[in-house]
mmCIF file of C-alpha atoms in Angstrom:
data_model
loop_
_atom_site.group_PDB
_atom_site.id
_atom_site.type_symbol
_atom_site.label_atom_id
_atom_site.label_comp_id
_atom_site.label_asym_id
_atom_site.label_seq_id
_atom_site.Cartn_x
_atom_site.Cartn_y
_atom_site.Cartn_z
ATOM 1 C CA MET A 1 -40.862 -57.251 18.043
ATOM 2 C CA GLU A 2 -39.552 -54.178 19.727
ATOM 3 C CA VAL A 3 -38.788 -54.484 23.364
ATOM 4 C CA GLY A 4 -38.383 -50.866 25.187
ATOM 5 C CA LEU A 5 -36.238 -50.792 28.468
ATOM 6 C CA PRO A 6 -36.816 -48.206 31.225
ATOM 7 C CA PRO A 7 -35.511 -44.596 30.423
ATOM 8 C CA MET A 8 -31.815 -44.109 31.017
ATOM 9 C CA ASN A 9 -30.010 -40.975 30.273
ATOM 10 C CA ILE A 10 -31.560 -38.331 28.225
ATOM 11 C CA ASN A 11 -29.475 -36.378 25.883
ATOM 12 C CA ALA A 12 -30.112 -33.985 23.291
ATOM 13 C CA VAL A 13 -29.993 -33.876 19.493
ATOM 14 C CA GLN A 14 -29.159 -30.057 18.210
ATOM 15 C CA VAL A 15 -29.343 -28.374 14.901
ATOM 16 C CA LEU A 16 -26.432 -26.357 14.087
ATOM 17 C CA TYR A 17 -25.845 -23.355 11.871
ATOM 18 C CA LEU A 18 -22.058 -22.795 11.046
ATOM 19 C CA VAL A 19 -20.869 -19.145 10.223
ATOM 20 C CA GLY A 20 -17.165 -19.283 9.863
ATOM 21 C CA MET A 21 -15.743 -21.085 12.620
ATOM 22 C CA GLN A 22 -18.661 -20.599 14.962
ATOM 23 C CA HIS A 23 -21.741 -22.315 15.213
ATOM 24 C CA PHE A 24 -25.217 -21.563 16.497
ATOM 25 C CA ILE A 25 -27.824 -23.858 18.123
ATOM 26 C CA MET A 26 -30.979 -23.162 16.071
ATOM 27 C CA GLU A 27 -33.003 -26.215 17.544
ATOM 28 C CA GLU A 28 -32.524 -28.787 20.141
ATOM 29 C CA PHE A 29 -34.680 -32.102 20.721
ATOM 30 C CA ARG A 30 -34.337 -34.483 23.520
ATOM 31 C CA ASP A 31 -33.149 -37.904 22.700
ATOM 32 C CA MET A 32 -32.651 -41.559 24.180
ATOM 33 C CA PRO A 33 -29.752 -43.357 23.171
ATOM 34 C CA ALA A 34 -29.895 -46.948 22.436
ATOM 35 C CA SER A 35 -28.776 -49.894 24.611
ATOM 36 C CA PHE A 36 -26.540 -51.344 21.904
ATOM 37 C CA GLY A 37 -23.949 -49.939 19.476
ATOM 38 C CA ASN A 38 -21.219 -47.792 20.426
ATOM 39 C CA ASP A 39 -21.409 -44.833 22.896
ATOM 40 C CA LEU A 40 -21.602 -41.227 21.260
ATOM 41 C CA PRO A 41 -18.192 -39.366 21.335
ATOM 42 C CA ALA A 42 -17.409 -37.319 24.400
ATOM 43 C CA ASP A 43 -17.626 -34.350 22.354
ATOM 44 C CA GLY A 44 -20.656 -35.525 20.415
ATOM 45 C CA LEU A 45 -21.003 -36.612 16.899
ATOM 46 C CA ARG A 46 -21.584 -33.769 14.374
ATOM 47 C CA GLY A 47 -22.946 -34.516 10.778
ATOM 48 C CA PHE A 48 -25.364 -34.076 7.934
ATOM 49 C CA LEU A 49 -28.732 -35.701 8.241
ATOM 50 C CA VAL A 50 -30.246 -37.719 5.240
ATOM 51 C CA ALA A 51 -33.916 -39.153 5.346
ATOM 52 C CA GLY A 52 -33.944 -42.819 4.999
ATOM 53 C CA GLU A 53 -35.309 -44.625 1.788
ATOM 54 C CA PRO A 54 -37.430 -46.491 2.802
ATOM 55 C CA PRO A 55 -38.559 -43.877 5.354
ATOM 56 C CA ASP A 56 -38.772 -46.726 8.113
ATOM 57 C CA GLY A 57 -35.185 -48.346 7.074
ATOM 58 C CA CYS A 58 -36.549 -51.706 6.860
ATOM 59 C CA GLY A 59 -34.902 -52.412 3.656
ATOM 60 C CA PRO A 60 -31.467 -51.771 2.298
ATOM 61 C CA LEU A 61 -30.821 -48.108 2.539
ATOM 62 C CA PRO A 62 -28.701 -46.104 -0.191
ATOM 63 C CA ASN A 63 -25.420 -44.835 0.580
ATOM 64 C CA PRO A 64 -24.808 -41.270 1.989
ATOM 65 C CA PRO A 65 -24.810 -38.585 -0.926
ATOM 66 C CA THR A 66 -21.591 -37.074 -2.366
ATOM 67 C CA VAL A 67 -21.208 -33.577 -1.098
ATOM 68 C CA ASP A 68 -18.399 -31.414 -2.480
ATOM 69 C CA ASN A 69 -15.736 -30.689 0.127
ATOM 70 C CA PHE A 70 -17.430 -32.529 2.791
ATOM 71 C CA THR A 71 -15.686 -35.193 4.533
ATOM 72 C CA GLY A 72 -17.838 -35.182 7.995
ATOM 73 C CA LYS A 73 -20.424 -37.655 9.327
ATOM 74 C CA TRP A 74 -23.523 -38.890 8.011
ATOM 75 C CA ILE A 75 -26.652 -39.369 9.846
ATOM 76 C CA VAL A 76 -29.683 -41.190 8.749
ATOM 77 C CA LEU A 77 -33.326 -40.069 10.195
ATOM 78 C CA LEU A 78 -35.526 -43.477 10.148
ATOM 79 C CA ALA A 79 -39.148 -44.032 11.201
ATOM 80 C CA ARG A 80 -40.311 -46.431 14.342
ATOM 81 C CA TYR A 81 -42.299 -49.644 13.309
ATOM 82 C CA ASN A 82 -42.505 -52.386 10.583
ATOM 83 C CA CYS A 83 -39.253 -53.810 11.925
ATOM 84 C CA SER A 84 -37.146 -53.951 14.939
ATOM 85 C CA PHE A 85 -34.706 -51.236 16.057
ATOM 86 C CA GLU A 86 -31.924 -53.706 15.584
ATOM 87 C CA VAL A 87 -32.745 -54.093 11.758
ATOM 88 C CA LYS A 88 -32.888 -50.560 11.215
ATOM 89 C CA VAL A 89 -29.607 -49.707 12.749
ATOM 90 C CA ARG A 90 -27.968 -52.547 10.863
ATOM 91 C CA ASN A 91 -29.352 -51.350 7.597
ATOM 92 C CA ALA A 92 -28.222 -47.871 8.575
ATOM 93 C CA GLN A 93 -24.358 -49.147 9.274
ATOM 94 C CA ALA A 94 -24.472 -51.463 6.134
ATOM 95 C CA ALA A 95 -25.269 -48.249 3.973
ATOM 96 C CA GLY A 96 -22.226 -46.518 5.362
ATOM 97 C CA TYR A 97 -23.745 -44.081 7.925
ATOM 98 C CA ASP A 98 -22.155 -43.100 11.219
ATOM 99 C CA CYS A 99 -25.369 -42.594 13.377
ATOM 100 C CA ALA A 100 -29.088 -43.334 13.202
ATOM 101 C CA ILE A 101 -32.009 -40.993 14.447
ATOM 102 C CA VAL A 102 -35.256 -43.445 14.855
ATOM 103 C CA HIS A 103 -38.067 -41.165 15.801
ATOM 104 C CA ASN A 104 -41.479 -42.346 17.182
ATOM 105 C CA VAL A 105 -44.808 -42.208 15.373
ATOM 106 C CA ASN A 106 -47.693 -40.576 16.670
ATOM 107 C CA SER A 107 -46.212 -40.200 20.073
ATOM 108 C CA SER A 108 -43.835 -38.011 21.994
ATOM 109 C CA ASP A 109 -42.657 -40.798 24.272
ATOM 110 C CA LEU A 110 -38.909 -41.625 24.465
ATOM 111 C CA GLU A 111 -37.839 -45.059 24.834
ATOM 112 C CA THR A 112 -34.334 -46.804 24.947
ATOM 113 C CA MET A 113 -34.070 -48.933 21.742
ATOM 114 C CA SER A 114 -32.657 -52.529 22.333
ATOM 115 C CA ALA A 115 -31.635 -55.437 19.992
ATOM 116 C CA LYS A 116 -31.965 -59.085 20.508
ATOM 117 C CA ASN A 117 -28.735 -59.726 18.943
ATOM 118 C CA PRO A 118 -26.279 -56.351 19.313
ATOM 119 C CA GLU A 119 -23.274 -58.046 17.962
ATOM 120 C CA GLY A 120 -21.609 -56.595 14.798
ATOM 121 C CA ILE A 121 -23.689 -53.204 15.684
ATOM 122 C CA GLU A 122 -20.961 -50.432 16.029
ATOM 123 C CA ILE A 123 -22.746 -47.072 15.045
ATOM 124 C CA PRO A 124 -24.499 -45.222 17.719
ATOM 125 C CA SER A 125 -28.080 -44.562 17.614
ATOM 126 C CA VAL A 126 -30.859 -42.161 19.496
ATOM 127 C CA PHE A 127 -34.632 -42.194 19.593
ATOM 128 C CA VAL A 128 -36.472 -39.141 19.487
ATOM 129 C CA SER A 129 -40.174 -38.117 19.509
ATOM 130 C CA ASP A 130 -42.513 -37.872 16.493
ATOM 131 C CA LEU A 131 -42.247 -33.932 16.609
ATOM 132 C CA ALA A 132 -38.769 -33.792 16.564
ATOM 133 C CA GLY A 133 -38.479 -36.401 13.640
ATOM 134 C CA LEU A 134 -41.109 -34.346 11.930
ATOM 135 C CA LEU A 135 -38.980 -31.127 12.231
ATOM 136 C CA LEU A 136 -35.621 -32.574 11.524
ATOM 137 C CA GLY A 137 -36.819 -34.299 8.340
ATOM 138 C CA ASP A 138 -38.998 -31.060 6.859
ATOM 139 C CA GLU A 139 -36.355 -28.330 7.951
ATOM 140 C CA TYR A 140 -33.003 -29.794 8.605
ATOM 141 C CA LEU A 141 -32.048 -32.148 6.207
ATOM 142 C CA TYR A 142 -28.189 -31.669 4.678
ATOM 143 C CA THR A 143 -29.860 -29.807 1.788
ATOM 144 C CA SER A 144 -30.723 -27.028 4.115
ATOM 145 C CA GLY A 145 -27.220 -26.505 5.252
ATOM 146 C CA PHE A 146 -27.697 -27.311 8.700
ATOM 147 C CA TYR A 147 -25.698 -29.810 10.730
ATOM 148 C CA ILE A 148 -26.920 -32.080 13.364
ATOM 149 C CA MET A 149 -24.942 -32.736 16.559
ATOM 150 C CA VAL A 150 -25.858 -35.683 18.706
ATOM 151 C CA ASN A 151 -24.245 -35.558 22.211
ATOM 152 C CA GLY A 152 -24.796 -36.600 25.746
ATOM 153 C CA ASP A 153 -25.576 -32.902 26.765
ATOM 154 C CA LEU A 154 -28.866 -32.368 28.528
ATOM 155 C CA PRO A 155 -31.156 -30.245 26.739
ATOM 156 C CA PHE A 156 -32.116 -27.061 28.011
ATOM 157 C CA ASN A 157 -35.999 -27.568 29.033
ATOM 158 C CA ILE A 158 -38.556 -25.749 30.907
ATOM 159 C CA ASN A 159 -41.299 -27.569 32.325
ATOM 160 C CA THR A 160 -44.396 -25.498 31.784
ATOM 161 C CA HIS A 161 -46.128 -27.014 34.437
ATOM 162 C CA LEU A 162 -43.988 -25.947 37.031
ATOM 163 C CA LEU A 163 -43.509 -22.448 35.524
ATOM 164 C CA LEU A 164 -46.994 -21.113 36.776
ATOM 165 C CA PRO A 165 -46.968 -22.356 40.603
ATOM 166 C CA PHE A 166 -43.263 -21.065 40.487
ATOM 167 C CA ALA A 167 -44.277 -17.738 39.171
ATOM 168 C CA ILE A 168 -47.232 -17.681 41.611
ATOM 169 C CA VAL A 169 -44.979 -17.919 44.700
ATOM 170 C CA VAL A 170 -42.691 -15.546 43.327
ATOM 171 C CA VAL A 171 -45.516 -12.901 43.297
ATOM 172 C CA LEU A 172 -46.630 -13.717 46.676
ATOM 173 C CA CYS A 173 -43.391 -13.112 48.296
ATOM 174 C CA LEU A 174 -43.005 -10.034 46.522
ATOM 175 C CA LEU A 175 -46.365 -8.997 47.780
ATOM 176 C CA VAL A 176 -45.590 -9.980 51.296
ATOM 177 C CA ILE A 177 -42.237 -7.862 51.311
ATOM 178 C CA LEU A 178 -44.208 -4.762 49.944
ATOM 179 C CA ILE A 179 -46.928 -5.189 52.504
ATOM 180 C CA PHE A 180 -44.128 -5.478 55.126
ATOM 181 C CA MET A 181 -42.596 -2.375 53.814
ATOM 182 C CA ILE A 182 -45.469 -0.270 53.807
ATOM 183 C CA VAL A 183 -46.568 -1.458 57.378
ATOM 184 C CA LYS A 184 -43.162 -0.388 58.355
ATOM 185 C CA CYS A 185 -43.179 2.837 56.813
ATOM 186 C CA ILE A 186 -46.493 3.631 58.183
ATOM 187 C CA LYS A 187 -45.395 2.955 62.045
ATOM 188 C CA ASP A 188 -42.189 4.805 61.486
ATOM 189 C CA ARG A 189 -44.268 7.877 60.562
ATOM 190 C CA ARG A 190 -46.666 7.440 63.406
ATOM 191 C CA ARG A 191 -43.590 7.090 65.844
ATOM 192 C CA ALA A 192 -41.940 10.176 64.779
ATOM 193 C CA ARG A 193 -45.047 12.156 64.832
ATOM 194 C CA ARG A 194 -45.439 11.052 68.474
ATOM 195 C CA HIS A 195 -42.286 12.333 69.671
ATOM 196 C CA ARG A 196 -42.793 15.689 67.551
ATOM 197 C CA LEU A 197 -44.004 19.066 68.824
ATOM 198 C CA PRO A 198 -47.327 20.017 66.871
ATOM 199 C CA SER A 199 -46.885 23.002 64.706
ATOM 200 C CA ARG A 200 -49.486 25.095 66.553
ATOM 201 C CA SER A 201 -47.451 24.417 70.136
ATOM 202 C CA LEU A 202 -43.934 25.256 68.261
ATOM 203 C CA LYS A 203 -45.312 28.528 67.122
ATOM 204 C CA LYS A 204 -46.173 29.674 70.738
ATOM 205 C CA ILE A 205 -42.614 29.004 71.897
ATOM 206 C CA PRO A 206 -41.050 32.471 71.949
ATOM 207 C CA THR A 207 -37.764 33.351 70.001
ATOM 208 C CA CYS A 208 -34.814 35.595 70.384
ATOM 209 C CA LYS A 209 -31.721 36.634 68.575
ATOM 210 C CA PHE A 210 -28.346 35.547 69.747
ATOM 211 C CA SER A 211 -25.950 38.133 70.908
ATOM 212 C CA LYS A 212 -22.633 37.614 72.274
ATOM 213 C CA GLY A 213 -22.636 38.135 76.067
ATOM 214 C CA ASP A 214 -25.899 36.186 76.448
ATOM 215 C CA PRO A 215 -26.151 33.793 79.234
ATOM 216 C CA TYR A 216 -26.020 30.590 77.204
ATOM 217 C CA ASP A 217 -23.700 30.470 74.047
ATOM 218 C CA THR A 218 -24.318 26.657 73.504
ATOM 219 C CA CYS A 219 -27.087 24.476 72.968
ATOM 220 C CA ALA A 220 -27.768 22.140 75.649
ATOM 221 C CA ILE A 221 -29.426 19.379 73.814
ATOM 222 C CA CYS A 222 -27.057 19.215 70.549
ATOM 223 C CA LEU A 223 -24.130 21.353 71.870
ATOM 224 C CA ASP A 224 -23.651 23.546 69.141
ATOM 225 C CA ASP A 225 -22.468 26.908 69.346
ATOM 226 C CA TYR A 226 -24.866 29.746 68.488
ATOM 227 C CA GLN A 227 -23.893 32.207 65.832
ATOM 228 C CA GLU A 228 -24.153 36.198 66.220
ATOM 229 C CA GLY A 229 -27.718 37.054 65.312
ATOM 230 C CA GLU A 230 -29.108 33.610 64.816
ATOM 231 C CA ARG A 231 -32.760 33.053 66.091
ATOM 232 C CA LEU A 232 -33.312 30.964 68.986
ATOM 233 C CA ARG A 233 -36.347 29.239 70.512
ATOM 234 C CA VAL A 234 -36.553 29.942 74.238
ATOM 235 C CA LEU A 235 -37.527 26.446 75.656
ATOM 236 C CA PRO A 236 -39.559 26.233 78.908
ATOM 237 C CA CYS A 237 -36.670 25.233 80.799
ATOM 238 C CA ALA A 238 -34.982 28.613 79.630
ATOM 239 C CA HIS A 239 -32.418 27.090 77.523
#
């Protein structure tokens, strides 16, 4: 019987593609570490992925394959059910694997794997969803040239249920700002128009050319000096 504990820390299983000394994350899946076995290394556990045979890992598993020039870690992918998590991970450890990934079946729920007798289990193991298990087994086995990184980093995950309300709030804020700016612009134009002389009245004000010796040689409003020959408007106050 499999006993699930309440969810603990959610980590990530990453699919890496290596080019020279650089690696690129191709895919990332949420995982739940088991409550037994060793903890994952601080910098994660990277290795090649092998599909379990039998797929549920309830029987003895063959040893990891031999790959030329590869001396890294081996990870086995197993399906849930038919036996306890403890049996699956023990069989993976007995076969020489460094880590076990157990995927759910017909469910995306994650749970913490537990063992009635964890004594002697040393390899780490994690639990992933059915979709993650399907993609890992179909596209990212060692034969495809991808590495698998099991680590304690939180996966980048956007909650689509919150994305739409957030977008609506942002749009509403932008609309409020836009309306405020339009209203302010209209008020400023009206205020400027109230303090500005209409063009018809402006044309009625007499003009004259400034010549040296005129009574006033400086504007009484802006205090600028008049220039010879400059055309001036004569205000009702005679300035």
